[in-house]
PDB file of C-alpha atoms and ligand atoms in Angstrom:
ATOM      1  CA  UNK R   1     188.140 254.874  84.597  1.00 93.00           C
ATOM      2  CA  UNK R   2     187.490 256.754  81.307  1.00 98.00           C
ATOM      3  CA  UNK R   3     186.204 260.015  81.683  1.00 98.00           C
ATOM      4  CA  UNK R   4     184.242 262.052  79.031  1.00 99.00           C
ATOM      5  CA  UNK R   5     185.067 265.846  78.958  1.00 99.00           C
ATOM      6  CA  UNK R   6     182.871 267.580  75.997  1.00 98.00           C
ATOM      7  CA  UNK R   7     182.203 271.221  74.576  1.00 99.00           C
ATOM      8  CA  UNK R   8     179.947 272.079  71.942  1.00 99.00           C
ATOM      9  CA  UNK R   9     182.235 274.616  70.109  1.00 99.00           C
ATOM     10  CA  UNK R  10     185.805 274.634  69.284  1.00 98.00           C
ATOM     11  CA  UNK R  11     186.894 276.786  71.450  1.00 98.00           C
ATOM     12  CA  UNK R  12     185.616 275.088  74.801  1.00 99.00           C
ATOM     13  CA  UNK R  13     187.568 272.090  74.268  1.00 98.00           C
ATOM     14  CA  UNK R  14     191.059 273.898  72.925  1.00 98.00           C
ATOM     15  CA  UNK R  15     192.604 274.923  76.336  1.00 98.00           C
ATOM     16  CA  UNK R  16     192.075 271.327  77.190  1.00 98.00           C
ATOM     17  CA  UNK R  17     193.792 269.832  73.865  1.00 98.00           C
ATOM     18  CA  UNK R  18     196.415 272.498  74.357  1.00 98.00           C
ATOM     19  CA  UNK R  19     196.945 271.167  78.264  1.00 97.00           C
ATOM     20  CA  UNK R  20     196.925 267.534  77.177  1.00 97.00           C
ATOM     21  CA  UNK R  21     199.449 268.158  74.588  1.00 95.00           C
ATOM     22  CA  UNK R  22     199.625 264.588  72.936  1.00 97.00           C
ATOM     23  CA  UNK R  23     195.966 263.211  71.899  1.00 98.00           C
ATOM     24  CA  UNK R  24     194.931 260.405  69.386  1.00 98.00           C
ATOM     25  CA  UNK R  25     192.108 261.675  66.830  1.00 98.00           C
ATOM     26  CA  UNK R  26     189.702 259.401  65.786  1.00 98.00           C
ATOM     27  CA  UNK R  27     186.689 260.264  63.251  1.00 98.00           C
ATOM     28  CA  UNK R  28     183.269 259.062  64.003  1.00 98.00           C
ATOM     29  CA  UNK R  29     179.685 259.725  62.695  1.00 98.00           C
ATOM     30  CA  UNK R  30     180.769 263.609  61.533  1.00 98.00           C
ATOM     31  CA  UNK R  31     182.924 264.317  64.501  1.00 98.00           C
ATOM     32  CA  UNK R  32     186.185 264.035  66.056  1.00 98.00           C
ATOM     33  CA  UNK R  33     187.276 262.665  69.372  1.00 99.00           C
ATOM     34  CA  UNK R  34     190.471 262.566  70.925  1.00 98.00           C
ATOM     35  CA  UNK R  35     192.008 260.077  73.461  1.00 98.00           C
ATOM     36  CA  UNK R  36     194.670 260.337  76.022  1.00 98.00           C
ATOM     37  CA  UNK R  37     195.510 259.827  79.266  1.00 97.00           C
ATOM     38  CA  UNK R  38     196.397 262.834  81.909  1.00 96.00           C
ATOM     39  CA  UNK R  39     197.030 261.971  85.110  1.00 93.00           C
ATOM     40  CA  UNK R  40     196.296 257.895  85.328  1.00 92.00           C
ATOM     41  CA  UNK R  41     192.778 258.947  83.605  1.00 96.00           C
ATOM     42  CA  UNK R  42     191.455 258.149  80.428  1.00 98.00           C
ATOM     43  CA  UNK R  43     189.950 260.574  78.142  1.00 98.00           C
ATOM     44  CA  UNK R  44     187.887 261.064  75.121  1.00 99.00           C
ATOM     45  CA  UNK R  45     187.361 264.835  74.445  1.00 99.00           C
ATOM     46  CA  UNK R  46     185.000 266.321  71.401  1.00 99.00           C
ATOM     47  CA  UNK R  47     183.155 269.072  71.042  1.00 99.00           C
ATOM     48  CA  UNK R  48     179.892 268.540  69.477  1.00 99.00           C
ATOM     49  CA  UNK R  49     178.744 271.089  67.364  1.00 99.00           C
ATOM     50  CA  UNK R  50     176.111 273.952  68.289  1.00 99.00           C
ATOM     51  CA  UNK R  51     172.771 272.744  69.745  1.00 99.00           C
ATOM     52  CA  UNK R  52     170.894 269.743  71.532  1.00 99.00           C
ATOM     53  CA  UNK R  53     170.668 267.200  68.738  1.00 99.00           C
ATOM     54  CA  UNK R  54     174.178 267.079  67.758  1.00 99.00           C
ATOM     55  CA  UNK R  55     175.283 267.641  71.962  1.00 99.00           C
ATOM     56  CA  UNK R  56     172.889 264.320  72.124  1.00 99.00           C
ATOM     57  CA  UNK R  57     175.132 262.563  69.117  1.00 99.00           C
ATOM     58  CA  UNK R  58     178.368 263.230  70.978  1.00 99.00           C
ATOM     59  CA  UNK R  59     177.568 262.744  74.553  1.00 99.00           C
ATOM     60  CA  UNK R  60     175.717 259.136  73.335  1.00 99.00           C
ATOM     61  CA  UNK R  61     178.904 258.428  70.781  1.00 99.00           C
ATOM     62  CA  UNK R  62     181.323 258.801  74.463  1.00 99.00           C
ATOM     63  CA  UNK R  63     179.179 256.520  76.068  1.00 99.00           C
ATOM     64  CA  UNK R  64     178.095 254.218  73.716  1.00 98.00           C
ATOM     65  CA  UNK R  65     181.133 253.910  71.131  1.00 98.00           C
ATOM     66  CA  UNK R  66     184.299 255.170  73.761  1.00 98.00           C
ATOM     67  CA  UNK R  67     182.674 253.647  77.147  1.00 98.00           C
ATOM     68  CA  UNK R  68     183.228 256.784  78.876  1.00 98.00           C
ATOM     69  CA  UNK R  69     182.003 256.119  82.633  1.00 98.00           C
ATOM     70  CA  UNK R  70     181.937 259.689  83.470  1.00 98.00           C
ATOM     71  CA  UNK R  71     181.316 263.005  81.459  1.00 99.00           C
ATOM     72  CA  UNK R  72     181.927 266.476  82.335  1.00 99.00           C
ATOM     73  CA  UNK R  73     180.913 269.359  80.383  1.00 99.00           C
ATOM     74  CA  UNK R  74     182.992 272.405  79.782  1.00 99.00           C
ATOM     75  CA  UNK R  75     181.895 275.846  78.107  1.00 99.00           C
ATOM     76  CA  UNK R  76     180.188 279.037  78.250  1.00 99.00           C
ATOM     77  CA  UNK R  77     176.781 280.310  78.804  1.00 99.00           C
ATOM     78  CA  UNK R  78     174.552 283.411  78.887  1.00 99.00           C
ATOM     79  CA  UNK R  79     173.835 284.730  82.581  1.00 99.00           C
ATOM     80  CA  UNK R  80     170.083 284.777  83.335  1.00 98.00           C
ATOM     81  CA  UNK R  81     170.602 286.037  87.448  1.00 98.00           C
ATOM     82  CA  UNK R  82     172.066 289.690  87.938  1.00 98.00           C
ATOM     83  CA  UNK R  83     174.875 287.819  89.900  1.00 97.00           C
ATOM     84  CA  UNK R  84     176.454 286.016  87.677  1.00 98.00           C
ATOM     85  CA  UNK R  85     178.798 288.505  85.374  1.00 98.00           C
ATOM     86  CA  UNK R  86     181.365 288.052  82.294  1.00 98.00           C
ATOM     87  CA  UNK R  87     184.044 285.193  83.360  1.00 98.00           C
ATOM     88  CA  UNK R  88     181.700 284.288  86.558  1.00 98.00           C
ATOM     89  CA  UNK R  89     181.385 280.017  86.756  1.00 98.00           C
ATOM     90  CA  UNK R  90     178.548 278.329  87.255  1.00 99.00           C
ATOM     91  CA  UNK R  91     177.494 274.530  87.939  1.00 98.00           C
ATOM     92  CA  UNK R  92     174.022 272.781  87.378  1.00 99.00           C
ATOM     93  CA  UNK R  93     172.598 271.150  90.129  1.00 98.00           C
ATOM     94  CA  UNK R  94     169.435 270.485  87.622  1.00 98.00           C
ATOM     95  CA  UNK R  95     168.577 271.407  83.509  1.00 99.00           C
ATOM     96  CA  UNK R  96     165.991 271.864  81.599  1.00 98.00           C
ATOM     97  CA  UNK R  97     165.164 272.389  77.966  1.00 99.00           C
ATOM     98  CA  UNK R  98     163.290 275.575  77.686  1.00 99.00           C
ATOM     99  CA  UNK R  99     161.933 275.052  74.203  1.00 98.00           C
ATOM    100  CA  UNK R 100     160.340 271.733  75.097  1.00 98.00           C
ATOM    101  CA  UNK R 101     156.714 272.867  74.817  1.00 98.00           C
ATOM    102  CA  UNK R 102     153.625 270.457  74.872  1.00 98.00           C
ATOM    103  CA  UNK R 103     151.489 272.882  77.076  1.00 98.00           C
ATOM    104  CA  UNK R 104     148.920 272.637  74.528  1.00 98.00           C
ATOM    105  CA  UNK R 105     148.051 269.334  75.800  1.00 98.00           C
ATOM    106  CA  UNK R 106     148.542 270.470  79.610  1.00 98.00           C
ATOM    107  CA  UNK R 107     151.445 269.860  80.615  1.00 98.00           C
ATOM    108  CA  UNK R 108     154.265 271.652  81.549  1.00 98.00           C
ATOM    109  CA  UNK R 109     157.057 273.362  79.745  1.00 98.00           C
ATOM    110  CA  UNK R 110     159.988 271.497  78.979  1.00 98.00           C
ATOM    111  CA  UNK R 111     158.164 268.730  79.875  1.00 98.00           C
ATOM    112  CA  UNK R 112     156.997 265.333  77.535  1.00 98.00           C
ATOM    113  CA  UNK R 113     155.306 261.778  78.695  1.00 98.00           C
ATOM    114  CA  UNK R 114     158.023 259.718  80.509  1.00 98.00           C
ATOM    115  CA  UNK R 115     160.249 262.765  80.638  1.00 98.00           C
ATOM    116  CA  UNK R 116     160.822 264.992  83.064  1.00 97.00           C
ATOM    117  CA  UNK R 117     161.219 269.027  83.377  1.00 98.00           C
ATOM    118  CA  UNK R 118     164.776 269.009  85.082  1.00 99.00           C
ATOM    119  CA  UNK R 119     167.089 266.408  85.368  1.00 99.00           C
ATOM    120  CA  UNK R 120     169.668 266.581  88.130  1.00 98.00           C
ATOM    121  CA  UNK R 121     173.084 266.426  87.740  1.00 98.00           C
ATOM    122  CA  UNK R 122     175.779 264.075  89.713  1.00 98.00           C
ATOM    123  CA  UNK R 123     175.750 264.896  93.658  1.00 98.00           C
ATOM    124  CA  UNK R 124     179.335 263.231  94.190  1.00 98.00           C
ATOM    125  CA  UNK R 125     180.792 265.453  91.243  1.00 98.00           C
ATOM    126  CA  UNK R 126     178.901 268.755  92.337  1.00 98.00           C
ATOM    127  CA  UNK R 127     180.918 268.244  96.033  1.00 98.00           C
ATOM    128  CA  UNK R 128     184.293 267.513  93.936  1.00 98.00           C
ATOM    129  CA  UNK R 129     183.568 270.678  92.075  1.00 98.00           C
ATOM    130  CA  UNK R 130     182.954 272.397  96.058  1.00 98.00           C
ATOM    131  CA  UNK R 131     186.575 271.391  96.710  1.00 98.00           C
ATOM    132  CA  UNK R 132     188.220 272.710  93.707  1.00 98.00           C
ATOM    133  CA  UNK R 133     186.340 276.200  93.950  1.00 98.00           C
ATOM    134  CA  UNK R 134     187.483 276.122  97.486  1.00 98.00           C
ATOM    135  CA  UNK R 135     191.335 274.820  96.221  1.00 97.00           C
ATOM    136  CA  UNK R 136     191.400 277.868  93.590  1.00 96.00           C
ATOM    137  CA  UNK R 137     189.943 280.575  96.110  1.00 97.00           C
ATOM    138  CA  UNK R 138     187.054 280.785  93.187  1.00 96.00           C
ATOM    139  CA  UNK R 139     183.644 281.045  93.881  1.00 95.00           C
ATOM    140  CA  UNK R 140     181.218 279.474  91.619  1.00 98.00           C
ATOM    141  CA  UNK R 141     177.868 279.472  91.886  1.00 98.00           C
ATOM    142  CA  UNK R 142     175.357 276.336  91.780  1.00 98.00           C
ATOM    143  CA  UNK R 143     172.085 276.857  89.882  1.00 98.00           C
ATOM    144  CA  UNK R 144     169.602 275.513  87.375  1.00 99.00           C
ATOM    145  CA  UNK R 145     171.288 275.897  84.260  1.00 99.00           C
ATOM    146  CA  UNK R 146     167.942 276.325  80.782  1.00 99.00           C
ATOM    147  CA  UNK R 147     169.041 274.408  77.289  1.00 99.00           C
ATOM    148  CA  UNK R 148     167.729 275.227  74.521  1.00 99.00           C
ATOM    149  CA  UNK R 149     167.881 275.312  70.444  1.00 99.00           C
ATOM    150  CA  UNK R 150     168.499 279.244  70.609  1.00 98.00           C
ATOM    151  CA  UNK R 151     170.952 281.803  71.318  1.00 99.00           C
ATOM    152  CA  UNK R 152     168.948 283.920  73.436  1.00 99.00           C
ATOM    153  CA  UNK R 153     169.914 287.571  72.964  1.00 98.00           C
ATOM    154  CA  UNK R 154     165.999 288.875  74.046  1.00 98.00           C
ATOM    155  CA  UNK R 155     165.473 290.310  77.634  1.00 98.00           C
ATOM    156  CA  UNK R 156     161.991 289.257  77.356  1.00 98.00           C
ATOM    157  CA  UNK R 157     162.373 285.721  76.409  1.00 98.00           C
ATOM    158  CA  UNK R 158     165.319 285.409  79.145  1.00 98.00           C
ATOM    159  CA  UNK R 159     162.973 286.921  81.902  1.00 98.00           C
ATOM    160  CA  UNK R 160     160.204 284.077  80.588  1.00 98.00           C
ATOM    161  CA  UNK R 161     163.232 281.391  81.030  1.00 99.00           C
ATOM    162  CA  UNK R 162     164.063 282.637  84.435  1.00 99.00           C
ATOM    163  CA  UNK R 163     160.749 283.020  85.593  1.00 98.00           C
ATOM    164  CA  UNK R 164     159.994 279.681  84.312  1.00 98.00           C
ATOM    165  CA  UNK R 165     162.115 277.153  85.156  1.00 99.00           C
ATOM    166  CA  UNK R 166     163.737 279.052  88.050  1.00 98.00           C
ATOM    167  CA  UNK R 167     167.061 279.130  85.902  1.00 99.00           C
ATOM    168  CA  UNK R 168     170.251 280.943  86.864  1.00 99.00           C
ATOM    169  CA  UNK R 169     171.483 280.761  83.274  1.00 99.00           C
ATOM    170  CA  UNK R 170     171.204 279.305  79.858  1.00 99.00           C
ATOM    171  CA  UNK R 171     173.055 277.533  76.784  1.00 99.00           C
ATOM    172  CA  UNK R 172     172.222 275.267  74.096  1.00 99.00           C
ATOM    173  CA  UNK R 173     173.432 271.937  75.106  1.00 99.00           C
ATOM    174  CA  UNK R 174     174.057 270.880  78.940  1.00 99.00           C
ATOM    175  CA  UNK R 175     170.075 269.376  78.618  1.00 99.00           C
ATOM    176  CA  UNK R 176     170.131 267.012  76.492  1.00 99.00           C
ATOM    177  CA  UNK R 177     173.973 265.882  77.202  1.00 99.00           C
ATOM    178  CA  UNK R 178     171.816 265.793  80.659  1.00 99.00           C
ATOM    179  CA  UNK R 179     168.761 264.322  79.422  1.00 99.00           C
ATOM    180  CA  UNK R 180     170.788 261.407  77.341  1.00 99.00           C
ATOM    181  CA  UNK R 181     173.572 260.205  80.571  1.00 99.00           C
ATOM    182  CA  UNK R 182     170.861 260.334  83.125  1.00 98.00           C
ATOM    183  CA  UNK R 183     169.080 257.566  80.886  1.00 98.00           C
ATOM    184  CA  UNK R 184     172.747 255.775  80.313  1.00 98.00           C
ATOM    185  CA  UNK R 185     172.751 255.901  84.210  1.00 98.00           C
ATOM    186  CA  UNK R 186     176.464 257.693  83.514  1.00 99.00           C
ATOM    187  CA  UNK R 187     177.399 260.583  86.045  1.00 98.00           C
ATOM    188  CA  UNK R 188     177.560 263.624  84.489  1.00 99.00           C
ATOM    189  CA  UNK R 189     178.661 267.430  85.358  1.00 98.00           C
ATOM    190  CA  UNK R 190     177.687 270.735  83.414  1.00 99.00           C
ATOM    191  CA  UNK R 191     180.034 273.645  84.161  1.00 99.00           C
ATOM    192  CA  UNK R 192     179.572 276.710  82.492  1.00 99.00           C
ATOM    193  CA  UNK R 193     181.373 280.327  82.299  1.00 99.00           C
ATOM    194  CA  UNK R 194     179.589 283.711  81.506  1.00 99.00           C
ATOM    195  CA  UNK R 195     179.965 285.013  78.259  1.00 99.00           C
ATOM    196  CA  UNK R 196     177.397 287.453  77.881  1.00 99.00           C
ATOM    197  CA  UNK R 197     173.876 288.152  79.811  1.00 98.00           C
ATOM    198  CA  UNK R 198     171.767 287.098  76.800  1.00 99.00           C
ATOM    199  CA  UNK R 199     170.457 290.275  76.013  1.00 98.00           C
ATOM    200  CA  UNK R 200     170.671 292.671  72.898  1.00 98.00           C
ATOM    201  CA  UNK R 201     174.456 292.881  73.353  1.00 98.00           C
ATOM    202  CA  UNK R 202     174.269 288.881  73.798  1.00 98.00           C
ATOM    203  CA  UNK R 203     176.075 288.523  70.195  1.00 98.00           C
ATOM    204  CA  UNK R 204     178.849 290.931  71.051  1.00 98.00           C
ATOM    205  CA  UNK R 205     179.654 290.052  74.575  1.00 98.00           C
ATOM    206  CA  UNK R 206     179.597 286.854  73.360  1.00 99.00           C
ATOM    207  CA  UNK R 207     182.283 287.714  70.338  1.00 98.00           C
ATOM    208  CA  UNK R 208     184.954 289.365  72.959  1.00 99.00           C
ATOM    209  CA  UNK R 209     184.571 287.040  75.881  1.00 99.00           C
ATOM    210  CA  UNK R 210     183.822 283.359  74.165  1.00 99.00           C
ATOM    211  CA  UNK R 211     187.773 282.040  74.418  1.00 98.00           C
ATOM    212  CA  UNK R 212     188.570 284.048  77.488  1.00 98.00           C
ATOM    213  CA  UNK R 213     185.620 282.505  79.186  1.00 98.00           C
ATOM    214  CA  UNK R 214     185.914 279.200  77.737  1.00 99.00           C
ATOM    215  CA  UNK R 215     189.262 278.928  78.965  1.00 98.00           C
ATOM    216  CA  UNK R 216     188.523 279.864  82.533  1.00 98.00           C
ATOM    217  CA  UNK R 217     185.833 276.856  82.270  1.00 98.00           C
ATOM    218  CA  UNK R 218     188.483 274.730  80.938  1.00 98.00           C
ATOM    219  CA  UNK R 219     191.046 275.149  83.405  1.00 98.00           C
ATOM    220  CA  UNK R 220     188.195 274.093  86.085  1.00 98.00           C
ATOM    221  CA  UNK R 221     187.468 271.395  84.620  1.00 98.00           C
ATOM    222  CA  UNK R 222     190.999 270.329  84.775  1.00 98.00           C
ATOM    223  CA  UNK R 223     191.537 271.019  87.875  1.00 98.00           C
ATOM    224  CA  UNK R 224     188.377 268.444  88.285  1.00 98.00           C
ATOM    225  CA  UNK R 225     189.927 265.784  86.073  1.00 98.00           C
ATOM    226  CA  UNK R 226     193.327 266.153  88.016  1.00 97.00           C
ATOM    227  CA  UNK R 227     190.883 264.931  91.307  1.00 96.00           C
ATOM    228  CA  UNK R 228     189.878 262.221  89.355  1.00 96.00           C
ATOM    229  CA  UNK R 229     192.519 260.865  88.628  1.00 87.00           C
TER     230      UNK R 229
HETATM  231  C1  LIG G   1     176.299 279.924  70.973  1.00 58.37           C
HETATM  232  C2  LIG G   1     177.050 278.787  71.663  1.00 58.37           C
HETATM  233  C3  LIG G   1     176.191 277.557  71.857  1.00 58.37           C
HETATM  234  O1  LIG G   1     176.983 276.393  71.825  1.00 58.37           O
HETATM  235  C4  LIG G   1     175.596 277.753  73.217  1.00 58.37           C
HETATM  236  C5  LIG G   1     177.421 279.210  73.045  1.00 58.37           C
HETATM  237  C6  LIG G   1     176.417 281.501  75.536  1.00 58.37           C
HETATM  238  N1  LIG G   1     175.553 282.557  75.451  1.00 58.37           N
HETATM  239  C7  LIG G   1     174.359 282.076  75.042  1.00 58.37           C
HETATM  240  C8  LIG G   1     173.114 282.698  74.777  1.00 58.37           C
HETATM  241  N2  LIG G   1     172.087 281.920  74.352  1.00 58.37           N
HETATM  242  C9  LIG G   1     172.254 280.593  74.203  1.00 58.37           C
HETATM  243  N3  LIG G   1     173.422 279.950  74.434  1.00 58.37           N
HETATM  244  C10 LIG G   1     174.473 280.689  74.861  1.00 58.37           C
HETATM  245  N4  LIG G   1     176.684 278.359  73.943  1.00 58.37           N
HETATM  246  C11 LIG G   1     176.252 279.649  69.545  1.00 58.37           C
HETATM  247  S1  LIG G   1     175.826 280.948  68.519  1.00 58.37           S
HETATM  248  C12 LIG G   1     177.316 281.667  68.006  1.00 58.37           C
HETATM  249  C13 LIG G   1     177.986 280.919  66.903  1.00 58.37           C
HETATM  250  O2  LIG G   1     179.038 281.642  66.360  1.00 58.37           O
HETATM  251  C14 LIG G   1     176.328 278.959  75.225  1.00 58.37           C
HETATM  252  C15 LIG G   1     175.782 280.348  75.190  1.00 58.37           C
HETATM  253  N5  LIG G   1     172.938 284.008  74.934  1.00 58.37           N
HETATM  254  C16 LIG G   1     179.502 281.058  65.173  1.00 58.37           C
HETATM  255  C17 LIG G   1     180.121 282.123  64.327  1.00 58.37           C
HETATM  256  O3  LIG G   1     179.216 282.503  63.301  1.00 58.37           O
END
């Protein structure tokens, strides 16, 4: 089985690197990806850059160009609910891209002809994720997760995300990574750390607690591929 495990940024995917220890690196179409195998599982591991078109490139290039079967996304987010804090995990059960907007026309936000407004993650991989929580005596919290081409550091425009799409918190990519393996038919699994509450002090909380709460993503996610295997 090959398994995809992407971040957008760096410093998502360098606790994994740094836990694999020996990786090949291959450059294709403006990234890299590295290959190895932990634990009798194959991997190819990039992040992507910043935003849904390039988190479309890389999740397509792990299907398409490495044959990854399954993907799992590791990284950080902005909290949306009051219970989610700094270093809290969270897991999709659904996305959706909050800056999707055709409601001139009708229809709904995040929502286009042939789309659809959320597209729901991988049931078998949500339960694996149950079991690790349970494993690591962490609790992590299963909600709809809002992607969109924006760091959000706005109380008003997170309330508006919140209110609606019924999202728990929000990034930039886990949409359209979800958006392009649902149409591959690959399983896929968007895990996500707090790193700020995507308001005014967004940019700062963000600063301090990016690679701490990146890490504590990571090592989930490992824990996930380790399962796997
Ligand atoms: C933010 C990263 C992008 O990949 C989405 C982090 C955490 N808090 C968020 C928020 N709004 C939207 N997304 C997030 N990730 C990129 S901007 C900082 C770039 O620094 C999730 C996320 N509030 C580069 C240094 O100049």
């Amino acid at each position: 089985m090959k398994l995809a495990i992407m971040g957008a940024m760096p410093e998502e995917i360098a606790p994994i690197l740094e836990k694999i220890g020996t990786y090949t690196t291959t450059e294709f179409a403006g990234n890299r990806y590295y290959e190895a195998t932990y634990n009798n599982v194959d991997l190819v591991i990039a992040y992507s850059k910043i935003g849904k078109v390039f988190s479309t490139l890389t999740a397509a290039t792990m299907i398409e160009h490495f044959g990854a079967q399954k993907l799992l996304f590791s990284g950080v987010a902005g909290a949306i609910s009051s219970e989610l804090k700094v270093g809290d995990l969270i897991v999709a059960t659904k996305l959706s891209q909050h800056d999707l907007d055709i409601t001139a026309f009708g229809h709904p936000f995040g929502y286009v002809p042939e789309g659809k407004v959320f597209v729901e993650t991988d049931a078998q991989l949500l339960a694996l994720s149950k079991i690790v929580a349970s494993e690591m005596g962490l609790h992590v919290k299963e909600g709809i997760i809002a992607t969109g081409d924006q760091f959000v550091a706005n109380e008003e425009r997170k309330n508006w995300i919140g209110s609606t799409f019924g999202a728990d918190a929000l990034e930039m990519e886990g949409g359209s990574v979800a958006v392009v393996c649902d149409a591959l038919h690959v399983p896929f699994f968007i895990l996500r750390a707090i790193s700020d509450a995507a308001d005014m002090d967004a940019s700062f909380s963000f600063d301090a607690f990016l690679e701490s709460s990146a890490k504590i993503s990571a090592e989930f996610v490992m824990k996930m591929v380790e399962k796997l295997g």
